[in-house]
Amino acid sequence: LEKLRGRLSRSRSSLGQGLLGLLGAGDLDEDSWTDVEDTLLLADLGAATTADVVAKLRAELSTRGVRTAEQARAVLRSVLVEALRPDFDRAVRALPHGDGEAKQPAVVLVAGVNGTGKTTTTGKLARVLVADGRSVVLGAADTFRAAAADQLQTWADRVGARVVRGKEGGDPAAVAFDAVKTGRADGVDAVLVDTAGRLHTKVGLMDELGKVKRVVEKQAEVDEVLLVLDATTGQNGLTQARVFSEVVEVTGIVLTKLDGTAKGGIVFQVQRELGVPVKLVGLGEGPDDLAPFEPEAFVDALLG
Ligand code: GDP
């Protein structure tokens, strides 16, 4: 939590200080409410969430008669946390770890546009699982980016996992298939597949990622499709999330580079619009810079 606070300091300064300065000042006039709105929009909360949050804040502040910055902070915190807990029709499941007896490996596909941090996230996730005593096979199915397989190999060597890779420019689905096959044969707990992230067209993505999933499903259930989004891209991330979720059933979002942006508010929009939970956040380039997403901790970090 301390780390999250520190890493989110840029978000904190823009959202927390601005809002608390406004809300702590007692009765707000219309201009101040407009400033509150602008602050939330600038932090990427999106129009719908901003309208909701402002309406709730107005109601809460007037009924409770908030007078101090401390009280304002408490109200703001609870309104924002609530906004991060939409009614998902699907419960937020814990990430699959495999059953530890390795009857069937848990299969996780990691998807996303190149540059978002897909390979890094796959590596970090492997590290978390291995540290938890699980055996892991990594599938280097991003065969289009020349360095991706080597990068994944470096992570695997570092954390102690095996990599299955194919020919450069080869068929991603074939690599994914082999990775799952190897994982089953070796009796590992989890197979993490770093998929190709070419978003040239929706049809192209469908052909690639959709095929990877279909081919993997010939031998194992896919437990999780994690979509990696770069928080620094703001609204672009939302657009990417829409396209991917039309192609495959995305079961969770990993929001990366939260350490480098004041745009963490995209979390609100992604969850609200897609109904897909943000499960993990990336807080840096190092092996330990992956954390579970926790609304309370996130809002605290945002508010400082
Ligand atoms: P891919 O093309 O999606 O596989 O992207 P990579 O995993 O190669 O990551 C692209 C760049 O983003 C690399 O330089 C990573 O070190 C960096 N990166 C990934 N995740 C994070 C993060 O959470 N924070 C920061 N600051 N950098 C990250």
Tab-separated table of C-alpha atoms and ligand atoms in Angstrom:
chain	number	residue	atom	x	y	z
A	1	LEU	CA	0.000	0.000	0.000
A	2	GLU	CA	2.792	2.381	0.849
A	3	LYS	CA	4.348	1.540	-2.465
A	4	LEU	CA	1.104	2.124	-4.310
A	5	ARG	CA	0.760	5.468	-2.577
A	6	GLY	CA	4.236	6.476	-3.572
A	7	ARG	CA	3.924	5.321	-7.129
A	8	LEU	CA	0.632	7.044	-7.613
A	9	SER	CA	1.900	10.330	-6.311
A	10	ARG	CA	1.355	12.011	-9.652
A	11	SER	CA	-2.277	10.965	-9.735
A	12	ARG	CA	-2.566	12.041	-6.149
A	13	SER	CA	-1.372	15.548	-6.723
A	14	SER	CA	-3.795	16.166	-9.559
A	15	LEU	CA	-6.915	14.506	-8.183
A	16	GLY	CA	-6.554	14.448	-4.425
A	17	GLN	CA	-5.219	17.917	-3.770
A	18	GLY	CA	-7.506	19.562	-6.281
A	19	LEU	CA	-10.658	17.920	-4.998
A	20	LEU	CA	-9.936	18.172	-1.328
A	21	GLY	CA	-9.043	21.812	-1.743
A	22	LEU	CA	-12.440	22.426	-3.311
A	23	LEU	CA	-14.563	20.203	-1.089
A	24	GLY	CA	-12.959	21.150	2.167
A	25	ALA	CA	-13.884	24.791	1.698
A	26	GLY	CA	-17.434	24.426	3.004
A	27	ASP	CA	-20.496	25.324	0.906
A	28	LEU	CA	-19.684	25.086	-2.772
A	29	ASP	CA	-21.094	27.432	-5.375
A	30	GLU	CA	-21.886	26.302	-8.928
A	31	ASP	CA	-18.494	27.418	-10.204
A	32	SER	CA	-16.773	25.255	-7.617
A	33	TRP	CA	-18.905	22.268	-8.608
A	34	THR	CA	-17.871	22.857	-12.203
A	35	ASP	CA	-14.259	22.787	-11.009
A	36	VAL	CA	-14.927	19.514	-9.195
A	37	GLU	CA	-16.353	18.098	-12.420
A	38	ASP	CA	-13.396	19.292	-14.466
A	39	THR	CA	-10.963	17.775	-11.987
A	40	LEU	CA	-12.671	14.400	-12.216
A	41	LEU	CA	-12.824	14.548	-16.025
A	42	LEU	CA	-9.165	15.510	-16.231
A	43	ALA	CA	-8.333	12.503	-14.092
A	44	ASP	CA	-10.020	10.347	-16.760
A	45	LEU	CA	-13.017	9.202	-14.763
A	46	GLY	CA	-15.215	9.704	-17.795
A	47	ALA	CA	-18.453	11.651	-18.180
A	48	ALA	CA	-20.827	9.038	-16.748
A	49	THR	CA	-18.812	8.274	-13.620
A	50	THR	CA	-18.091	11.974	-13.088
A	51	ALA	CA	-21.803	12.818	-13.232
A	52	ASP	CA	-22.552	10.033	-10.748
A	53	VAL	CA	-19.784	10.981	-8.379
A	54	VAL	CA	-20.732	14.666	-8.413
A	55	ALA	CA	-24.412	13.878	-7.794
A	56	LYS	CA	-23.531	11.625	-4.861
A	57	LEU	CA	-21.050	14.130	-3.460
A	58	ARG	CA	-23.631	16.910	-3.619
A	59	ALA	CA	-26.237	14.796	-1.882
A	60	GLU	CA	-23.851	13.505	0.776
A	61	LEU	CA	-22.280	16.852	1.507
A	62	SER	CA	-25.617	18.579	1.935
A	63	THR	CA	-27.200	15.862	4.110
A	64	ARG	CA	-24.156	15.409	6.262
A	65	GLY	CA	-23.330	19.077	6.554
A	66	VAL	CA	-19.642	18.552	5.902
A	67	ARG	CA	-17.540	21.368	7.282
A	68	THR	CA	-13.964	20.144	7.488
A	69	ALA	CA	-11.460	18.840	4.985
A	70	GLU	CA	-11.283	15.618	7.012
A	71	GLN	CA	-15.030	15.020	6.652
A	72	ALA	CA	-14.900	15.905	2.957
A	73	ARG	CA	-12.145	13.401	2.464
A	74	ALA	CA	-14.147	10.611	4.090
A	75	VAL	CA	-17.180	11.322	1.901
A	76	LEU	CA	-15.093	11.560	-1.255
A	77	ARG	CA	-13.327	8.325	-0.413
A	78	SER	CA	-16.519	6.357	0.076
A	79	VAL	CA	-18.124	7.771	-3.082
A	80	LEU	CA	-15.076	6.895	-5.202
A	81	VAL	CA	-14.689	3.416	-3.721
A	82	GLU	CA	-18.353	2.770	-4.396
A	83	ALA	CA	-17.880	3.914	-7.992
A	84	LEU	CA	-15.183	1.258	-8.374
A	85	ARG	CA	-17.526	-1.502	-7.322
A	86	PRO	CA	-20.099	-1.776	-10.076
A	87	ASP	CA	-22.468	-4.719	-10.111
A	88	PHE	CA	-20.544	-7.174	-12.169
A	89	ASP	CA	-22.737	-9.911	-13.460
A	90	ARG	CA	-19.718	-12.076	-12.991
A	91	ALA	CA	-18.123	-12.159	-9.575
A	92	VAL	CA	-14.523	-11.059	-9.391
A	93	ARG	CA	-12.697	-14.323	-9.261
A	94	ALA	CA	-9.294	-14.735	-7.807
A	95	LEU	CA	-6.667	-15.335	-10.433
A	96	PRO	CA	-6.211	-19.024	-11.138
A	97	HIS	CA	-3.139	-20.497	-9.513
A	98	GLY	CA	-3.621	-24.069	-10.569
A	99	ASP	CA	-4.702	-26.564	-7.956
A	100	GLY	CA	-1.203	-27.275	-6.707
A	101	GLU	CA	-1.650	-30.923	-7.552
A	102	ALA	CA	-1.471	-30.057	-11.197
A	103	LYS	CA	-4.237	-32.215	-12.558
A	104	GLN	CA	-4.884	-29.543	-15.128
A	105	PRO	CA	-2.806	-26.411	-15.526
A	106	ALA	CA	-4.629	-23.126	-15.150
A	107	VAL	CA	-4.477	-21.441	-18.541
A	108	VAL	CA	-4.158	-17.680	-18.782
A	109	LEU	CA	-3.996	-15.742	-22.040
A	110	VAL	CA	-2.369	-12.334	-21.757
A	111	ALA	CA	-3.571	-10.008	-24.504
A	112	GLY	CA	-3.076	-6.368	-25.382
A	113	VAL	CA	-1.663	-3.953	-27.915
A	114	ASN	CA	2.109	-3.964	-28.335
A	115	GLY	CA	3.892	-1.651	-25.975
A	116	THR	CA	1.246	-1.790	-23.260
A	117	GLY	CA	3.432	-4.056	-21.114
A	118	LYS	CA	2.033	-7.434	-22.073
A	119	THR	CA	5.285	-9.379	-22.003
A	120	THR	CA	6.447	-7.648	-18.832
A	121	THR	CA	3.137	-8.447	-17.155
A	122	THR	CA	3.375	-12.083	-18.216
A	123	GLY	CA	6.831	-12.227	-16.647
A	124	LYS	CA	5.733	-10.555	-13.433
A	125	LEU	CA	2.737	-12.841	-13.172
A	126	ALA	CA	5.000	-15.859	-13.564
A	127	ARG	CA	7.107	-14.502	-10.765
A	128	VAL	CA	4.101	-14.146	-8.455
A	129	LEU	CA	3.005	-17.711	-9.190
A	130	VAL	CA	6.479	-19.225	-8.816
A	131	ALA	CA	7.000	-17.350	-5.545
A	132	ASP	CA	3.733	-18.920	-4.457
A	133	GLY	CA	5.185	-22.366	-5.113
A	134	ARG	CA	3.542	-22.991	-8.483
A	135	SER	CA	5.229	-24.373	-11.549
A	136	VAL	CA	4.762	-22.317	-14.680
A	137	VAL	CA	5.155	-22.707	-18.445
A	138	LEU	CA	5.243	-19.535	-20.508
A	139	GLY	CA	4.064	-19.533	-24.111
A	140	ALA	CA	5.830	-16.995	-26.318
A	141	ALA	CA	2.970	-16.635	-28.767
A	142	ASP	CA	3.816	-13.045	-29.664
A	143	THR	CA	5.702	-14.237	-32.715
A	144	PHE	CA	5.365	-10.950	-34.575
A	145	ARG	CA	7.470	-8.793	-32.294
A	146	ALA	CA	10.994	-10.041	-32.849
A	147	ALA	CA	12.270	-9.443	-29.313
A	148	ALA	CA	9.216	-10.672	-27.435
A	149	ALA	CA	10.297	-14.316	-27.121
A	150	ASP	CA	13.794	-13.366	-25.938
A	151	GLN	CA	12.320	-10.930	-23.467
A	152	LEU	CA	10.034	-13.632	-22.135
A	153	GLN	CA	12.982	-16.025	-21.941
A	154	THR	CA	14.871	-13.499	-19.810
A	155	TRP	CA	11.919	-13.282	-17.426
A	156	ALA	CA	11.608	-17.061	-17.341
A	157	ASP	CA	15.292	-17.496	-16.508
A	158	ARG	CA	14.974	-14.916	-13.803
A	159	VAL	CA	11.914	-16.394	-12.116
A	160	GLY	CA	12.430	-20.084	-12.884
A	161	ALA	CA	9.863	-20.983	-15.511
A	162	ARG	CA	10.018	-22.839	-18.788
A	163	VAL	CA	9.341	-21.120	-22.118
A	164	VAL	CA	7.791	-22.673	-25.181
A	165	ARG	CA	8.547	-20.663	-28.268
A	166	GLY	CA	8.071	-20.963	-31.986
A	167	LYS	CA	9.663	-19.576	-35.090
A	168	GLU	CA	9.764	-15.837	-35.505
A	169	GLY	CA	6.772	-14.835	-37.594
A	170	GLY	CA	5.262	-18.266	-37.030
A	171	ASP	CA	1.683	-19.049	-36.114
A	172	PRO	CA	0.866	-17.688	-32.622
A	173	ALA	CA	-1.898	-20.247	-32.188
A	174	ALA	CA	0.534	-23.102	-32.821
A	175	VAL	CA	2.874	-21.790	-30.119
A	176	ALA	CA	-0.010	-21.370	-27.686
A	177	PHE	CA	-1.144	-24.912	-28.440
A	178	ASP	CA	2.360	-26.279	-27.847
A	179	ALA	CA	2.722	-24.333	-24.611
A	180	VAL	CA	-0.468	-25.800	-23.196
A	181	LYS	CA	0.484	-29.245	-24.429
A	182	THR	CA	3.891	-28.952	-22.756
A	183	GLY	CA	2.288	-27.625	-19.582
A	184	ARG	CA	-0.036	-30.625	-19.454
A	185	ALA	CA	2.704	-33.095	-20.212
A	186	ASP	CA	4.959	-31.583	-17.542
A	187	GLY	CA	2.108	-31.425	-15.054
A	188	VAL	CA	2.667	-27.754	-14.251
A	189	ASP	CA	0.227	-25.596	-12.330
A	190	ALA	CA	-0.170	-22.758	-14.773
A	191	VAL	CA	0.418	-21.913	-18.414
A	192	LEU	CA	0.667	-18.212	-19.229
A	193	VAL	CA	0.486	-17.326	-22.900
A	194	ASP	CA	1.901	-14.004	-24.097
A	195	THR	CA	-0.235	-13.435	-27.186
A	196	ALA	CA	0.412	-11.352	-30.285
A	197	GLY	CA	-0.797	-7.799	-29.959
A	198	ARG	CA	-1.396	-6.637	-33.466
A	199	LEU	CA	-4.440	-4.483	-33.628
A	200	HIS	CA	-4.346	-3.699	-37.334
A	201	THR	CA	-8.012	-4.444	-37.847
A	202	LYS	CA	-10.689	-6.038	-35.767
A	203	VAL	CA	-10.881	-8.887	-38.253
A	204	GLY	CA	-7.122	-9.366	-38.029
A	205	LEU	CA	-7.279	-9.457	-34.258
A	206	MET	CA	-10.153	-11.880	-34.415
A	207	ASP	CA	-8.127	-14.113	-36.699
A	208	GLU	CA	-5.108	-14.032	-34.400
A	209	LEU	CA	-6.302	-13.791	-30.833
A	210	GLY	CA	-9.607	-15.501	-31.505
A	211	LYS	CA	-7.738	-18.348	-33.131
A	212	VAL	CA	-5.254	-18.625	-30.268
A	213	LYS	CA	-8.138	-19.046	-27.878
A	214	ARG	CA	-10.009	-21.538	-30.041
A	215	VAL	CA	-6.919	-23.644	-30.607
A	216	VAL	CA	-5.975	-23.680	-26.920
A	217	GLU	CA	-9.521	-24.703	-26.056
A	218	LYS	CA	-9.070	-27.882	-28.026
A	219	GLN	CA	-7.077	-29.259	-25.129
A	220	ALA	CA	-7.782	-27.148	-22.073
A	221	GLU	CA	-10.212	-24.693	-20.645
A	222	VAL	CA	-9.026	-21.091	-20.753
A	223	ASP	CA	-9.383	-19.826	-17.202
A	224	GLU	CA	-8.588	-16.240	-17.761
A	225	VAL	CA	-8.113	-13.756	-20.589
A	226	LEU	CA	-6.256	-10.783	-19.157
A	227	LEU	CA	-6.236	-7.621	-21.209
A	228	VAL	CA	-3.246	-5.390	-20.571
A	229	LEU	CA	-3.932	-1.662	-20.854
A	230	ASP	CA	-1.411	1.132	-20.524
A	231	ALA	CA	-2.810	3.686	-18.080
A	232	THR	CA	-0.764	6.466	-19.645
A	233	THR	CA	-2.733	6.230	-22.881
A	234	GLY	CA	-5.909	7.414	-21.168
A	235	GLN	CA	-8.886	7.206	-23.497
A	236	ASN	CA	-7.019	5.041	-26.015
A	237	GLY	CA	-7.000	2.290	-23.447
A	238	LEU	CA	-10.747	2.358	-23.345
A	239	THR	CA	-10.974	2.103	-27.127
A	240	GLN	CA	-8.613	-0.880	-27.087
A	241	ALA	CA	-10.619	-2.528	-24.350
A	242	ARG	CA	-13.798	-2.212	-26.407
A	243	VAL	CA	-12.256	-3.830	-29.468
A	244	PHE	CA	-10.644	-6.699	-27.560
A	245	SER	CA	-13.770	-7.474	-25.624
A	246	GLU	CA	-15.703	-7.757	-28.876
A	247	VAL	CA	-13.231	-10.362	-30.063
A	248	VAL	CA	-12.755	-12.492	-26.938
A	249	GLU	CA	-14.385	-12.641	-23.554
A	250	VAL	CA	-11.979	-10.592	-21.477
A	251	THR	CA	-12.135	-11.734	-17.848
A	252	GLY	CA	-9.849	-9.183	-16.265
A	253	ILE	CA	-7.859	-6.033	-16.927
A	254	VAL	CA	-4.258	-5.388	-15.983
A	255	LEU	CA	-3.634	-1.661	-15.871
A	256	THR	CA	0.086	-1.004	-16.353
A	257	LYS	CA	2.325	2.019	-15.870
A	258	LEU	CA	0.216	3.479	-13.113
A	259	ASP	CA	3.518	4.657	-11.685
A	260	GLY	CA	3.981	7.045	-14.561
A	261	THR	CA	0.679	8.770	-14.981
A	262	ALA	CA	-1.905	11.055	-13.493
A	263	LYS	CA	-4.458	9.124	-15.502
A	264	GLY	CA	-5.298	6.290	-13.147
A	265	GLY	CA	-8.935	7.332	-13.353
A	266	ILE	CA	-9.324	5.255	-16.502
A	267	VAL	CA	-9.989	2.372	-14.092
A	268	PHE	CA	-13.431	3.814	-13.416
A	269	GLN	CA	-14.337	3.983	-17.087
A	270	VAL	CA	-13.049	0.583	-18.073
A	271	GLN	CA	-14.930	-1.145	-15.292
A	272	ARG	CA	-18.083	0.834	-15.802
A	273	GLU	CA	-18.312	0.503	-19.531
A	274	LEU	CA	-17.072	-3.029	-20.006
A	275	GLY	CA	-18.161	-4.582	-16.748
A	276	VAL	CA	-14.754	-6.239	-16.569
A	277	PRO	CA	-12.855	-5.969	-13.298
A	278	VAL	CA	-9.397	-4.489	-13.094
A	279	LYS	CA	-7.579	-7.313	-11.341
A	280	LEU	CA	-3.970	-6.227	-11.321
A	281	VAL	CA	-1.989	-3.041	-11.632
A	282	GLY	CA	1.550	-2.547	-12.910
A	283	LEU	CA	3.607	-0.121	-10.857
A	284	GLY	CA	6.992	-0.258	-12.538
A	285	GLU	CA	9.293	-2.293	-14.728
A	286	GLY	CA	10.709	-4.544	-12.021
A	287	PRO	CA	9.705	-8.088	-11.126
A	288	ASP	CA	7.847	-7.066	-7.971
A	289	ASP	CA	5.943	-4.212	-9.518
A	290	LEU	CA	2.652	-6.022	-9.954
A	291	ALA	CA	-0.082	-5.678	-7.355
A	292	PRO	CA	-3.655	-6.799	-6.981
A	293	PHE	CA	-6.151	-4.048	-7.635
A	294	GLU	CA	-7.903	-3.031	-4.451
A	295	PRO	CA	-10.459	-0.211	-4.700
A	296	GLU	CA	-9.853	1.123	-1.184
A	297	ALA	CA	-6.087	1.171	-1.539
A	298	PHE	CA	-6.395	2.633	-5.016
A	299	VAL	CA	-8.646	5.486	-3.902
A	300	ASP	CA	-6.451	6.162	-0.870
A	301	ALA	CA	-3.453	6.383	-3.133
A	302	LEU	CA	-5.368	8.649	-5.482
A	303	LEU	CA	-6.388	10.987	-2.681
A	304	GLY	CA	-3.122	10.879	-0.778
B	1	GDP	P1	4.483	-5.464	-24.896
B	1	GDP	O1	4.863	-5.010	-26.269
B	1	GDP	O2	3.052	-5.154	-24.624
B	1	GDP	O3	4.828	-6.871	-24.593
B	1	GDP	O4	5.266	-4.501	-23.893
B	1	GDP	P2	6.523	-4.777	-22.952
B	1	GDP	O5	6.187	-5.769	-21.921
B	1	GDP	O6	7.724	-4.992	-23.775
B	1	GDP	O7	6.597	-3.346	-22.220
B	1	GDP	C1	6.829	-2.148	-22.921
B	1	GDP	C2	7.624	-1.211	-22.019
B	1	GDP	O8	6.827	-0.821	-20.905
B	1	GDP	C3	8.852	-1.870	-21.424
B	1	GDP	O9	9.890	-0.911	-21.426
B	1	GDP	C4	8.441	-2.214	-20.008
B	1	GDP	O10	9.524	-2.267	-19.110
B	1	GDP	C5	7.502	-1.086	-19.689
B	1	GDP	N1	6.515	-1.406	-18.649
B	1	GDP	C6	5.683	-2.484	-18.576
B	1	GDP	N2	4.888	-2.419	-17.483
B	1	GDP	C7	5.227	-1.270	-16.824
B	1	GDP	C8	4.754	-0.626	-15.606
B	1	GDP	O11	3.847	-1.073	-14.904
B	1	GDP	N3	5.362	0.562	-15.293
B	1	GDP	C9	6.351	1.117	-16.052
B	1	GDP	N4	6.873	2.269	-15.669
B	1	GDP	N5	6.795	0.542	-17.192
B	1	GDP	C10	6.264	-0.631	-17.571
